[in-house]
mmCIF file of N, CA, C and O in Angstrom:
data_model
loop_
_atom_site.group_PDB
_atom_site.id
_atom_site.type_symbol
_atom_site.label_atom_id
_atom_site.label_comp_id
_atom_site.label_asym_id
_atom_site.label_seq_id
_atom_site.Cartn_x
_atom_site.Cartn_y
_atom_site.Cartn_z
ATOM 1 N N MET X 1 0.966 -9.890 -12.882
ATOM 2 C CA MET X 1 2.183 -9.818 -12.096
ATOM 3 C C MET X 1 3.228 -9.022 -12.878
ATOM 4 O O MET X 1 3.406 -9.215 -14.071
ATOM 5 N N ARG X 2 3.921 -8.157 -12.165
ATOM 6 C CA ARG X 2 4.961 -7.345 -12.802
ATOM 7 C C ARG X 2 6.186 -8.208 -13.109
ATOM 8 O O ARG X 2 6.437 -9.208 -12.444
ATOM 9 N N ASP X 3 6.968 -7.804 -14.100
ATOM 10 C CA ASP X 3 8.186 -8.526 -14.459
ATOM 11 C C ASP X 3 9.155 -8.593 -13.285
ATOM 12 O O ASP X 3 9.794 -9.616 -13.051
ATOM 13 N N LYS X 4 9.259 -7.483 -12.527
ATOM 14 C CA LYS X 4 10.160 -7.435 -11.378
ATOM 15 C C LYS X 4 9.764 -8.485 -10.339
ATOM 16 O O LYS X 4 10.612 -9.145 -9.744
ATOM 17 N N THR X 5 8.473 -8.640 -10.130
ATOM 18 C CA THR X 5 7.990 -9.629 -9.172
ATOM 19 C C THR X 5 8.259 -11.040 -9.689
ATOM 20 O O THR X 5 8.691 -11.912 -8.926
ATOM 21 N N ALA X 6 8.028 -11.266 -10.957
ATOM 22 C CA ALA X 6 8.297 -12.583 -11.543
ATOM 23 C C ALA X 6 9.773 -12.950 -11.410
ATOM 24 O O ALA X 6 10.104 -14.100 -11.096
ATOM 25 N N ALA X 7 10.650 -11.981 -11.596
ATOM 26 C CA ALA X 7 12.085 -12.241 -11.441
ATOM 27 C C ALA X 7 12.428 -12.544 -9.989
ATOM 28 O O ALA X 7 13.282 -13.388 -9.703
ATOM 29 N N ALA X 8 11.774 -11.882 -9.060
ATOM 30 C CA ALA X 8 12.043 -12.103 -7.637
ATOM 31 C C ALA X 8 11.643 -13.510 -7.205
ATOM 32 O O ALA X 8 12.265 -14.091 -6.318
ATOM 33 N N ILE X 9 10.628 -14.063 -7.833
ATOM 34 C CA ILE X 9 10.179 -15.417 -7.490
ATOM 35 C C ILE X 9 11.309 -16.419 -7.675
ATOM 36 O O ILE X 9 11.445 -17.361 -6.889
ATOM 37 N N ALA X 10 12.143 -16.198 -8.670
ATOM 38 C CA ALA X 10 13.252 -17.109 -8.933
ATOM 39 C C ALA X 10 14.341 -17.033 -7.871
ATOM 40 O O ALA X 10 15.134 -17.951 -7.722
ATOM 41 N N VAL X 11 14.381 -15.945 -7.114
ATOM 42 C CA VAL X 11 15.427 -15.754 -6.109
ATOM 43 C C VAL X 11 15.032 -16.433 -4.803
ATOM 44 O O VAL X 11 15.680 -17.373 -4.371
ATOM 45 N N CYS X 12 13.987 -15.927 -4.146
ATOM 46 C CA CYS X 12 13.504 -16.531 -2.910
ATOM 47 C C CYS X 12 12.210 -15.857 -2.487
ATOM 48 O O CYS X 12 11.846 -14.810 -3.003
ATOM 49 N N SER X 13 11.529 -16.442 -1.528
ATOM 50 C CA SER X 13 10.237 -15.901 -1.106
ATOM 51 C C SER X 13 10.373 -14.547 -0.409
ATOM 52 O O SER X 13 9.480 -13.705 -0.516
ATOM 53 N N VAL X 14 11.474 -14.317 0.284
ATOM 54 C CA VAL X 14 11.676 -13.014 0.928
ATOM 55 C C VAL X 14 11.830 -11.934 -0.148
ATOM 56 O O VAL X 14 11.242 -10.857 -0.044
ATOM 57 N N GLU X 15 12.590 -12.225 -1.171
ATOM 58 C CA GLU X 15 12.770 -11.270 -2.278
ATOM 59 C C GLU X 15 11.437 -11.003 -2.972
ATOM 60 O O GLU X 15 11.141 -9.869 -3.358
ATOM 61 N N THR X 16 10.613 -12.024 -3.104
ATOM 62 C CA THR X 16 9.292 -11.854 -3.702
ATOM 63 C C THR X 16 8.446 -10.915 -2.854
ATOM 64 O O THR X 16 7.804 -9.996 -3.375
ATOM 65 N N THR X 17 8.454 -11.120 -1.540
ATOM 66 C CA THR X 17 7.689 -10.259 -0.639
ATOM 67 C C THR X 17 8.150 -8.812 -0.748
ATOM 68 O O THR X 17 7.329 -7.894 -0.845
ATOM 69 N N VAL X 18 9.452 -8.599 -0.746
ATOM 70 C CA VAL X 18 9.999 -7.243 -0.846
ATOM 71 C C VAL X 18 9.616 -6.621 -2.188
ATOM 72 O O VAL X 18 9.272 -5.442 -2.257
ATOM 73 N N SER X 19 9.624 -7.403 -3.244
ATOM 74 C CA SER X 19 9.245 -6.886 -4.556
ATOM 75 C C SER X 19 7.789 -6.434 -4.578
ATOM 76 O O SER X 19 7.462 -5.393 -5.139
ATOM 77 N N VAL X 20 6.922 -7.202 -3.940
ATOM 78 C CA VAL X 20 5.489 -6.904 -3.983
ATOM 79 C C VAL X 20 5.105 -5.755 -3.056
ATOM 80 O O VAL X 20 4.352 -4.871 -3.438
ATOM 81 N N ILE X 21 5.631 -5.743 -1.824
ATOM 82 C CA ILE X 21 5.188 -4.711 -0.864
ATOM 83 C C ILE X 21 6.245 -3.675 -0.540
ATOM 84 O O ILE X 21 5.970 -2.720 0.175
ATOM 85 N N GLY X 22 7.455 -3.851 -1.064
ATOM 86 C CA GLY X 22 8.504 -2.875 -0.816
ATOM 87 C C GLY X 22 8.346 -1.681 -1.738
ATOM 88 O O GLY X 22 7.639 -1.717 -2.732
ATOM 89 N N GLY X 23 9.001 -0.614 -1.391
ATOM 90 C CA GLY X 23 8.939 0.574 -2.227
ATOM 91 C C GLY X 23 8.287 1.720 -1.481
ATOM 92 O O GLY X 23 7.704 1.550 -0.420
ATOM 93 N N CYS X 24 8.413 2.875 -2.073
ATOM 94 C CA CYS X 24 7.868 4.081 -1.455
ATOM 95 C C CYS X 24 6.368 3.975 -1.281
ATOM 96 O O CYS X 24 5.653 3.781 -2.252
ATOM 97 N N TRP X 25 5.908 4.035 -0.066
ATOM 98 C CA TRP X 25 4.503 4.209 0.284
ATOM 99 C C TRP X 25 3.633 2.977 0.203
ATOM 100 O O TRP X 25 2.483 3.017 0.612
ATOM 101 N N LYS X 26 4.101 1.857 -0.332
ATOM 102 C CA LYS X 26 3.210 0.710 -0.518
ATOM 103 C C LYS X 26 2.625 0.207 0.793
ATOM 104 O O LYS X 26 1.419 -0.037 0.880
ATOM 105 N N LEU X 27 3.449 0.051 1.809
ATOM 106 C CA LEU X 27 2.927 -0.433 3.082
ATOM 107 C C LEU X 27 1.998 0.577 3.734
ATOM 108 O O LEU X 27 1.006 0.205 4.373
ATOM 109 N N THR X 28 2.268 1.858 3.548
ATOM 110 C CA THR X 28 1.379 2.890 4.081
ATOM 111 C C THR X 28 0.038 2.838 3.362
ATOM 112 O O THR X 28 -1.022 2.948 3.994
ATOM 113 N N ILE X 29 0.047 2.656 2.066
ATOM 114 C CA ILE X 29 -1.188 2.518 1.290
ATOM 115 C C ILE X 29 -1.974 1.307 1.791
ATOM 116 O O ILE X 29 -3.174 1.402 2.057
ATOM 117 N N ILE X 30 -1.289 0.182 1.932
ATOM 118 C CA ILE X 30 -1.950 -1.036 2.401
ATOM 119 C C ILE X 30 -2.531 -0.822 3.791
ATOM 120 O O ILE X 30 -3.677 -1.207 4.061
ATOM 121 N N GLN X 31 -1.772 -0.189 4.664
ATOM 122 C CA GLN X 31 -2.251 0.059 6.027
ATOM 123 C C GLN X 31 -3.531 0.891 6.017
ATOM 124 O O GLN X 31 -4.475 0.604 6.756
ATOM 125 N N GLU X 32 -3.579 1.907 5.195
ATOM 126 C CA GLU X 32 -4.777 2.750 5.112
ATOM 127 C C GLU X 32 -5.967 1.980 4.548
ATOM 128 O O GLU X 32 -7.100 2.179 4.976
ATOM 129 N N LEU X 33 -5.721 1.098 3.593
ATOM 130 C CA LEU X 33 -6.812 0.350 2.976
ATOM 131 C C LEU X 33 -7.273 -0.835 3.824
ATOM 132 O O LEU X 33 -8.318 -1.421 3.533
ATOM 133 N N LEU X 34 -6.533 -1.173 4.872
ATOM 134 C CA LEU X 34 -6.972 -2.252 5.761
ATOM 135 C C LEU X 34 -8.276 -1.884 6.472
ATOM 136 O O LEU X 34 -9.081 -2.749 6.788
ATOM 137 N N ASP X 35 -8.476 -0.603 6.720
ATOM 138 C CA ASP X 35 -9.645 -0.157 7.472
ATOM 139 C C ASP X 35 -10.873 0.103 6.608
ATOM 140 O O ASP X 35 -11.996 -0.041 7.067
ATOM 141 N N ARG X 36 -10.649 0.519 5.359
ATOM 142 C CA ARG X 36 -11.800 0.915 4.545
ATOM 143 C C ARG X 36 -11.396 1.117 3.086
ATOM 144 O O ARG X 36 -10.227 1.237 2.764
ATOM 145 N N THR X 37 -12.415 1.167 2.238
ATOM 146 C CA THR X 37 -12.248 1.524 0.838
ATOM 147 C C THR X 37 -12.105 3.043 0.768
ATOM 148 O O THR X 37 -12.811 3.768 1.465
ATOM 149 N N LEU X 38 -11.182 3.512 -0.066
ATOM 150 C CA LEU X 38 -10.935 4.953 -0.155
ATOM 151 C C LEU X 38 -10.922 5.417 -1.608
ATOM 152 O O LEU X 38 -10.446 4.694 -2.492
ATOM 153 N N ARG X 39 -11.404 6.619 -1.814
ATOM 154 C CA ARG X 39 -11.260 7.267 -3.108
ATOM 155 C C ARG X 39 -9.832 7.790 -3.200
ATOM 156 O O ARG X 39 -9.139 7.915 -2.198
ATOM 157 N N TYR X 40 -9.397 8.126 -4.417
ATOM 158 C CA TYR X 40 -8.016 8.544 -4.630
ATOM 159 C C TYR X 40 -7.636 9.720 -3.730
ATOM 160 O O TYR X 40 -6.599 9.689 -3.060
ATOM 161 N N GLY X 41 -8.440 10.748 -3.708
ATOM 162 C CA GLY X 41 -8.126 11.936 -2.911
ATOM 163 C C GLY X 41 -8.056 11.630 -1.422
ATOM 164 O O GLY X 41 -7.193 12.151 -0.709
ATOM 165 N N GLU X 42 -8.960 10.791 -0.950
ATOM 166 C CA GLU X 42 -8.941 10.393 0.465
ATOM 167 C C GLU X 42 -7.657 9.628 0.780
ATOM 168 O O GLU X 42 -7.027 9.850 1.816
ATOM 169 N N LEU X 43 -7.280 8.747 -0.128
ATOM 170 C CA LEU X 43 -6.066 7.952 0.067
ATOM 171 C C LEU X 43 -4.833 8.848 0.055
ATOM 172 O O LEU X 43 -3.949 8.710 0.903
ATOM 173 N N ARG X 44 -4.799 9.799 -0.849
ATOM 174 C CA ARG X 44 -3.652 10.718 -0.921
ATOM 175 C C ARG X 44 -3.509 11.508 0.371
ATOM 176 O O ARG X 44 -2.406 11.670 0.895
ATOM 177 N N ARG X 45 -4.605 11.998 0.921
ATOM 178 C CA ARG X 45 -4.550 12.738 2.181
ATOM 179 C C ARG X 45 -4.140 11.824 3.333
ATOM 180 O O ARG X 45 -3.382 12.241 4.217
ATOM 181 N N ALA X 46 -4.615 10.609 3.333
ATOM 182 C CA ALA X 46 -4.311 9.674 4.417
ATOM 183 C C ALA X 46 -2.852 9.237 4.399
ATOM 184 O O ALA X 46 -2.232 9.065 5.443
ATOM 185 N N VAL X 47 -2.292 9.085 3.202
ATOM 186 C CA VAL X 47 -0.909 8.608 3.073
ATOM 187 C C VAL X 47 0.077 9.676 3.496
ATOM 188 O O VAL X 47 1.059 9.390 4.169
ATOM 189 N N GLY X 48 -0.143 10.908 3.129
ATOM 190 C CA GLY X 48 0.764 11.975 3.548
ATOM 191 C C GLY X 48 1.508 12.615 2.408
ATOM 192 O O GLY X 48 0.963 12.805 1.331
ATOM 193 N N GLU X 49 2.756 12.913 2.632
ATOM 194 C CA GLU X 49 3.584 13.696 1.709
ATOM 195 C C GLU X 49 4.016 12.889 0.485
ATOM 196 O O GLU X 49 5.196 12.637 0.278
ATOM 197 N N VAL X 50 3.070 12.514 -0.339
ATOM 198 C CA VAL X 50 3.362 11.742 -1.543
ATOM 199 C C VAL X 50 2.867 12.529 -2.753
ATOM 200 O O VAL X 50 1.834 13.186 -2.691
ATOM 201 N N THR X 51 3.613 12.470 -3.832
ATOM 202 C CA THR X 51 3.190 13.149 -5.052
ATOM 203 C C THR X 51 2.145 12.294 -5.766
ATOM 204 O O THR X 51 2.075 11.075 -5.573
ATOM 205 N N ASP X 52 1.351 12.927 -6.610
ATOM 206 C CA ASP X 52 0.352 12.190 -7.394
ATOM 207 C C ASP X 52 1.017 11.126 -8.257
ATOM 208 O O ASP X 52 0.510 10.012 -8.385
ATOM 209 N N ARG X 53 2.144 11.477 -8.846
ATOM 210 C CA ARG X 53 2.843 10.542 -9.734
ATOM 211 C C ARG X 53 3.270 9.282 -8.979
ATOM 212 O O ARG X 53 3.074 8.159 -9.459
ATOM 213 N N VAL X 54 3.868 9.471 -7.830
ATOM 214 C CA VAL X 54 4.352 8.330 -7.047
ATOM 215 C C VAL X 54 3.180 7.493 -6.525
ATOM 216 O O VAL X 54 3.198 6.266 -6.609
ATOM 217 N N LEU X 55 2.157 8.148 -6.000
ATOM 218 C CA LEU X 55 1.005 7.416 -5.486
ATOM 219 C C LEU X 55 0.348 6.603 -6.593
ATOM 220 O O LEU X 55 0.021 5.424 -6.406
ATOM 221 N N THR X 56 0.168 7.208 -7.746
ATOM 222 C CA THR X 56 -0.434 6.497 -8.874
ATOM 223 C C THR X 56 0.408 5.301 -9.279
ATOM 224 O O THR X 56 -0.123 4.204 -9.512
ATOM 225 N N ARG X 57 1.721 5.467 -9.348
ATOM 226 C CA ARG X 57 2.607 4.372 -9.723
ATOM 227 C C ARG X 57 2.533 3.232 -8.712
ATOM 228 O O ARG X 57 2.437 2.062 -9.072
ATOM 229 N N GLN X 58 2.559 3.582 -7.420
ATOM 230 C CA GLN X 58 2.506 2.557 -6.380
ATOM 231 C C GLN X 58 1.165 1.812 -6.406
ATOM 232 O O GLN X 58 1.119 0.593 -6.254
ATOM 233 N N LEU X 59 0.079 2.541 -6.600
ATOM 234 C CA LEU X 59 -1.239 1.901 -6.699
ATOM 235 C C LEU X 59 -1.308 0.964 -7.897
ATOM 236 O O LEU X 59 -1.852 -0.140 -7.795
ATOM 237 N N ARG X 60 -0.759 1.376 -9.017
ATOM 238 C CA ARG X 60 -0.755 0.516 -10.215
ATOM 239 C C ARG X 60 0.037 -0.761 -9.978
ATOM 240 O O ARG X 60 -0.376 -1.842 -10.394
ATOM 241 N N GLU X 61 1.183 -0.632 -9.324
ATOM 242 C CA GLU X 61 1.990 -1.820 -9.025
ATOM 243 C C GLU X 61 1.261 -2.754 -8.069
ATOM 244 O O GLU X 61 1.255 -3.974 -8.264
ATOM 245 N N LEU X 62 0.635 -2.197 -7.039
ATOM 246 C CA LEU X 62 -0.119 -3.018 -6.088
ATOM 247 C C LEU X 62 -1.298 -3.700 -6.780
ATOM 248 O O LEU X 62 -1.618 -4.856 -6.493
ATOM 249 N N GLU X 63 -1.922 -2.995 -7.715
ATOM 250 C CA GLU X 63 -3.027 -3.578 -8.476
ATOM 251 C C GLU X 63 -2.517 -4.692 -9.390
ATOM 252 O O GLU X 63 -3.102 -5.781 -9.455
ATOM 253 N N GLU X 64 -1.418 -4.442 -10.075
ATOM 254 C CA GLU X 64 -0.854 -5.432 -10.998
ATOM 255 C C GLU X 64 -0.411 -6.695 -10.264
ATOM 256 O O GLU X 64 -0.510 -7.796 -10.797
ATOM 257 N N ASP X 65 0.056 -6.537 -9.021
ATOM 258 C CA ASP X 65 0.483 -7.687 -8.231
ATOM 259 C C ASP X 65 -0.666 -8.325 -7.445
ATOM 260 O O ASP X 65 -0.466 -9.248 -6.662
ATOM 261 N N GLY X 66 -1.880 -7.813 -7.639
ATOM 262 C CA GLY X 66 -3.061 -8.465 -7.086
ATOM 263 C C GLY X 66 -3.396 -8.142 -5.648
ATOM 264 O O GLY X 66 -4.168 -8.865 -5.019
ATOM 265 N N LEU X 67 -2.866 -7.042 -5.106
ATOM 266 C CA LEU X 67 -3.150 -6.684 -3.717
ATOM 267 C C LEU X 67 -4.219 -5.604 -3.579
ATOM 268 O O LEU X 67 -4.883 -5.522 -2.550
ATOM 269 N N VAL X 68 -4.368 -4.776 -4.597
ATOM 270 C CA VAL X 68 -5.323 -3.670 -4.559
ATOM 271 C C VAL X 68 -6.292 -3.803 -5.721
ATOM 272 O O VAL X 68 -5.916 -4.150 -6.843
ATOM 273 N N HIS X 69 -7.559 -3.518 -5.427
ATOM 274 C CA HIS X 69 -8.607 -3.498 -6.443
ATOM 275 C C HIS X 69 -8.974 -2.046 -6.725
ATOM 276 O O HIS X 69 -9.163 -1.266 -5.791
ATOM 277 N N ARG X 70 -9.058 -1.707 -7.991
ATOM 278 C CA ARG X 70 -9.430 -0.344 -8.427
ATOM 279 C C ARG X 70 -10.791 -0.435 -9.094
ATOM 280 O O ARG X 70 -10.941 -1.140 -10.090
ATOM 281 N N GLU X 71 -11.757 0.278 -8.537
ATOM 282 C CA GLU X 71 -13.116 0.286 -9.081
ATOM 283 C C GLU X 71 -13.415 1.661 -9.648
ATOM 284 O O GLU X 71 -13.344 2.663 -8.933
ATOM 285 N N VAL X 72 -13.738 1.700 -10.948
ATOM 286 C CA VAL X 72 -14.070 2.959 -11.620
ATOM 287 C C VAL X 72 -15.574 2.967 -11.855
ATOM 288 O O VAL X 72 -16.111 2.047 -12.462
ATOM 289 N N TYR X 73 -16.231 4.016 -11.381
ATOM 290 C CA TYR X 73 -17.667 4.153 -11.550
ATOM 291 C C TYR X 73 -17.952 5.084 -12.720
ATOM 292 O O TYR X 73 -17.344 6.153 -12.816
ATOM 293 N N PRO X 74 -18.855 4.693 -13.611
ATOM 294 C CA PRO X 74 -19.143 5.508 -14.807
ATOM 295 C C PRO X 74 -20.001 6.726 -14.470
ATOM 296 O O PRO X 74 -21.199 6.766 -14.734
ATOM 297 N N GLU X 75 -19.383 7.698 -13.856
ATOM 298 C CA GLU X 75 -20.053 8.933 -13.472
ATOM 299 C C GLU X 75 -19.263 10.103 -14.031
ATOM 300 O O GLU X 75 -18.127 9.944 -14.462
ATOM 301 N N VAL X 76 -19.858 11.271 -13.996
ATOM 302 C CA VAL X 76 -19.150 12.476 -14.394
ATOM 303 C C VAL X 76 -19.122 13.408 -13.195
ATOM 304 O O VAL X 76 -20.175 13.804 -12.704
ATOM 305 N N PRO X 77 -17.952 13.740 -12.666
ATOM 306 C CA PRO X 77 -16.648 13.181 -13.018
ATOM 307 C C PRO X 77 -16.528 11.743 -12.524
ATOM 308 O O PRO X 77 -17.251 11.332 -11.617
ATOM 309 N N PRO X 78 -15.610 10.980 -13.120
ATOM 310 C CA PRO X 78 -15.476 9.579 -12.735
ATOM 311 C C PRO X 78 -15.081 9.440 -11.262
ATOM 312 O O PRO X 78 -14.294 10.221 -10.747
ATOM 313 N N ARG X 79 -15.661 8.456 -10.614
ATOM 314 C CA ARG X 79 -15.319 8.160 -9.220
ATOM 315 C C ARG X 79 -14.498 6.882 -9.234
ATOM 316 O O ARG X 79 -14.886 5.882 -9.834
ATOM 317 N N VAL X 80 -13.340 6.925 -8.570
ATOM 318 C CA VAL X 80 -12.452 5.769 -8.492
ATOM 319 C C VAL X 80 -12.237 5.438 -7.028
ATOM 320 O O VAL X 80 -11.909 6.312 -6.231
ATOM 321 N N GLU X 81 -12.439 4.170 -6.674
ATOM 322 C CA GLU X 81 -12.239 3.719 -5.308
ATOM 323 C C GLU X 81 -11.217 2.595 -5.282
ATOM 324 O O GLU X 81 -11.156 1.776 -6.201
ATOM 325 N N TYR X 82 -10.447 2.578 -4.206
ATOM 326 C CA TYR X 82 -9.420 1.550 -4.019
ATOM 327 C C TYR X 82 -9.731 0.746 -2.767
ATOM 328 O O TYR X 82 -10.132 1.297 -1.748
ATOM 329 N N SER X 83 -9.536 -0.549 -2.871
ATOM 330 C CA SER X 83 -9.727 -1.443 -1.734
ATOM 331 C C SER X 83 -8.722 -2.577 -1.852
ATOM 332 O O SER X 83 -8.100 -2.771 -2.897
ATOM 333 N N LEU X 84 -8.560 -3.314 -0.773
ATOM 334 C CA LEU X 84 -7.671 -4.466 -0.814
ATOM 335 C C LEU X 84 -8.402 -5.673 -1.375
ATOM 336 O O LEU X 84 -9.593 -5.866 -1.128
ATOM 337 N N THR X 85 -7.687 -6.474 -2.108
ATOM 338 C CA THR X 85 -8.210 -7.755 -2.571
ATOM 339 C C THR X 85 -8.112 -8.743 -1.409
ATOM 340 O O THR X 85 -7.468 -8.441 -0.386
ATOM 341 N N PRO X 86 -8.685 -9.920 -1.546
ATOM 342 C CA PRO X 86 -8.492 -10.927 -0.492
ATOM 343 C C PRO X 86 -7.010 -11.218 -0.215
ATOM 344 O O PRO X 86 -6.613 -11.384 0.937
ATOM 345 N N MET X 87 -6.171 -11.209 -1.241
ATOM 346 C CA MET X 87 -4.736 -11.411 -1.018
ATOM 347 C C MET X 87 -4.140 -10.231 -0.271
ATOM 348 O O MET X 87 -3.293 -10.398 0.609
ATOM 349 N N GLY X 88 -4.570 -9.034 -0.574
ATOM 350 C CA GLY X 88 -4.110 -7.855 0.154
ATOM 351 C C GLY X 88 -4.506 -7.913 1.616
ATOM 352 O O GLY X 88 -3.745 -7.510 2.503
ATOM 353 N N GLU X 89 -5.688 -8.437 1.896
ATOM 354 C CA GLU X 89 -6.161 -8.582 3.283
ATOM 355 C C GLU X 89 -5.265 -9.510 4.095
ATOM 356 O O GLU X 89 -5.171 -9.372 5.311
ATOM 357 N N THR X 90 -4.595 -10.441 3.431
ATOM 358 C CA THR X 90 -3.723 -11.371 4.165
ATOM 359 C C THR X 90 -2.514 -10.665 4.768
ATOM 360 O O THR X 90 -1.808 -11.258 5.587
ATOM 361 N N LEU X 91 -2.276 -9.427 4.405
ATOM 362 C CA LEU X 91 -1.145 -8.666 4.944
ATOM 363 C C LEU X 91 -1.468 -8.004 6.280
ATOM 364 O O LEU X 91 -0.595 -7.396 6.896
ATOM 365 N N ARG X 92 -2.698 -8.128 6.755
ATOM 366 C CA ARG X 92 -3.128 -7.459 7.983
ATOM 367 C C ARG X 92 -2.182 -7.758 9.151
ATOM 368 O O ARG X 92 -1.710 -6.853 9.829
ATOM 369 N N ALA X 93 -1.896 -9.010 9.428
ATOM 370 C CA ALA X 93 -1.040 -9.371 10.566
ATOM 371 C C ALA X 93 0.384 -8.853 10.369
ATOM 372 O O ALA X 93 1.002 -8.369 11.321
ATOM 373 N N LEU X 94 0.899 -8.950 9.151
ATOM 374 C CA LEU X 94 2.254 -8.464 8.868
ATOM 375 C C LEU X 94 2.357 -6.963 9.110
ATOM 376 O O LEU X 94 3.297 -6.493 9.763
ATOM 377 N N VAL X 95 1.386 -6.204 8.627
ATOM 378 C CA VAL X 95 1.399 -4.754 8.812
ATOM 379 C C VAL X 95 1.268 -4.412 10.292
ATOM 380 O O VAL X 95 1.965 -3.531 10.805
ATOM 381 N N ARG X 96 0.410 -5.125 11.006
ATOM 382 C CA ARG X 96 0.258 -4.888 12.448
ATOM 383 C C ARG X 96 1.572 -5.158 13.166
ATOM 384 O O ARG X 96 2.027 -4.368 13.990
ATOM 385 N N ASP X 97 2.225 -6.277 12.838
ATOM 386 C CA ASP X 97 3.499 -6.611 13.479
ATOM 387 C C ASP X 97 4.577 -5.578 13.152
ATOM 388 O O ASP X 97 5.370 -5.204 14.022
ATOM 389 N N MET X 98 4.611 -5.106 11.924
ATOM 390 C CA MET X 98 5.593 -4.095 11.548
ATOM 391 C C MET X 98 5.323 -2.781 12.281
ATOM 392 O O MET X 98 6.259 -2.101 12.701
ATOM 393 N N ASP X 99 4.057 -2.433 12.451
ATOM 394 C CA ASP X 99 3.698 -1.228 13.190
ATOM 395 C C ASP X 99 4.160 -1.346 14.642
ATOM 396 O O ASP X 99 4.768 -0.418 15.190
ATOM 397 N N GLU X 100 3.897 -2.482 15.261
ATOM 398 C CA GLU X 100 4.320 -2.694 16.647
ATOM 399 C C GLU X 100 5.843 -2.663 16.770
ATOM 400 O O GLU X 100 6.385 -2.066 17.698
ATOM 401 N N TRP X 101 6.551 -3.296 15.840
ATOM 402 C CA TRP X 101 8.006 -3.296 15.880
ATOM 403 C C TRP X 101 8.534 -1.867 15.742
ATOM 404 O O TRP X 101 9.452 -1.462 16.459
ATOM 405 N N GLY X 102 7.949 -1.091 14.834
ATOM 406 C CA GLY X 102 8.379 0.292 14.648
ATOM 407 C C GLY X 102 8.190 1.121 15.909
ATOM 408 O O GLY X 102 9.056 1.921 16.276
ATOM 409 N N GLN X 103 7.077 0.925 16.593
ATOM 410 C CA GLN X 103 6.847 1.642 17.839
ATOM 411 C C GLN X 103 7.865 1.234 18.909
ATOM 412 O O GLN X 103 8.376 2.083 19.653
ATOM 413 N N THR X 104 8.188 -0.050 18.967
ATOM 414 C CA THR X 104 9.186 -0.542 19.924
ATOM 415 C C THR X 104 10.555 0.048 19.622
ATOM 416 O O THR X 104 11.280 0.490 20.517
ATOM 417 N N TRP X 105 10.915 0.097 18.364
ATOM 418 C CA TRP X 105 12.208 0.639 17.966
ATOM 419 C C TRP X 105 12.298 2.123 18.321
ATOM 420 O O TRP X 105 13.316 2.578 18.864
ATOM 421 N N VAL X 106 11.245 2.886 18.034
ATOM 422 C CA VAL X 106 11.242 4.311 18.341
ATOM 423 C C VAL X 106 11.398 4.509 19.850
ATOM 424 O O VAL X 106 12.179 5.356 20.305
ATOM 425 N N ALA X 107 10.684 3.729 20.637
ATOM 426 C CA ALA X 107 10.773 3.838 22.107
ATOM 427 C C ALA X 107 12.193 3.520 22.574
ATOM 428 O O ALA X 107 12.721 4.197 23.467
ATOM 429 N N ALA X 108 12.830 2.511 21.981
ATOM 430 C CA ALA X 108 14.190 2.161 22.350
ATOM 431 C C ALA X 108 15.162 3.281 22.017
ATOM 432 O O ALA X 108 16.106 3.550 22.772
ATOM 433 N N GLN X 109 14.946 3.964 20.890
ATOM 434 C CA GLN X 109 15.818 5.067 20.503
ATOM 435 C C GLN X 109 15.696 6.230 21.469
ATOM 436 O O GLN X 109 16.676 6.906 21.769
ATOM 437 N N ARG X 110 14.510 6.452 21.994
ATOM 438 C CA ARG X 110 14.305 7.529 22.956
ATOM 439 C C ARG X 110 15.036 7.235 24.245
ATOM 440 O O ARG X 110 15.583 8.144 24.885
ATOM 441 N N VAL X 111 15.063 5.975 24.645
ATOM 442 C CA VAL X 111 15.775 5.577 25.865
ATOM 443 C C VAL X 111 17.268 5.783 25.683
ATOM 444 O O VAL X 111 17.967 6.218 26.603
ATOM 445 N N LEU X 112 17.785 5.485 24.494
ATOM 446 C CA LEU X 112 19.205 5.616 24.233
ATOM 447 C C LEU X 112 19.647 7.068 24.102
ATOM 448 O O LEU X 112 20.818 7.375 24.280
ATOM 449 N N ALA X 113 18.715 7.934 23.750
ATOM 450 C CA ALA X 113 19.076 9.347 23.511
ATOM 451 C C ALA X 113 19.353 10.111 24.779
ATOM 452 O O ALA X 113 19.019 9.866 25.851
#
């Protein structure tokens, strides 16, 4: 567990959730990994306009907080795959609900425009 997450636990459960899944690209990464295990390059293409540095940092944080599993295969060149842990899988309903809410919000904005 990251120090930031440990500090958030002392505040409240909402702050803990934001610490673990908040941040640039984390929910997008989780959403992509809900469907399948991905290699780094596949994940980078699926996520979109993210730099290698940011994607790597976000993956490390998700791994440290126990949501993402990183598997390194002893091959040349090394093959690295990312998947969700059982705890990461528990976010499926939350991500689905957030996706639905986002679509509803976008539709409402179009009506107002």
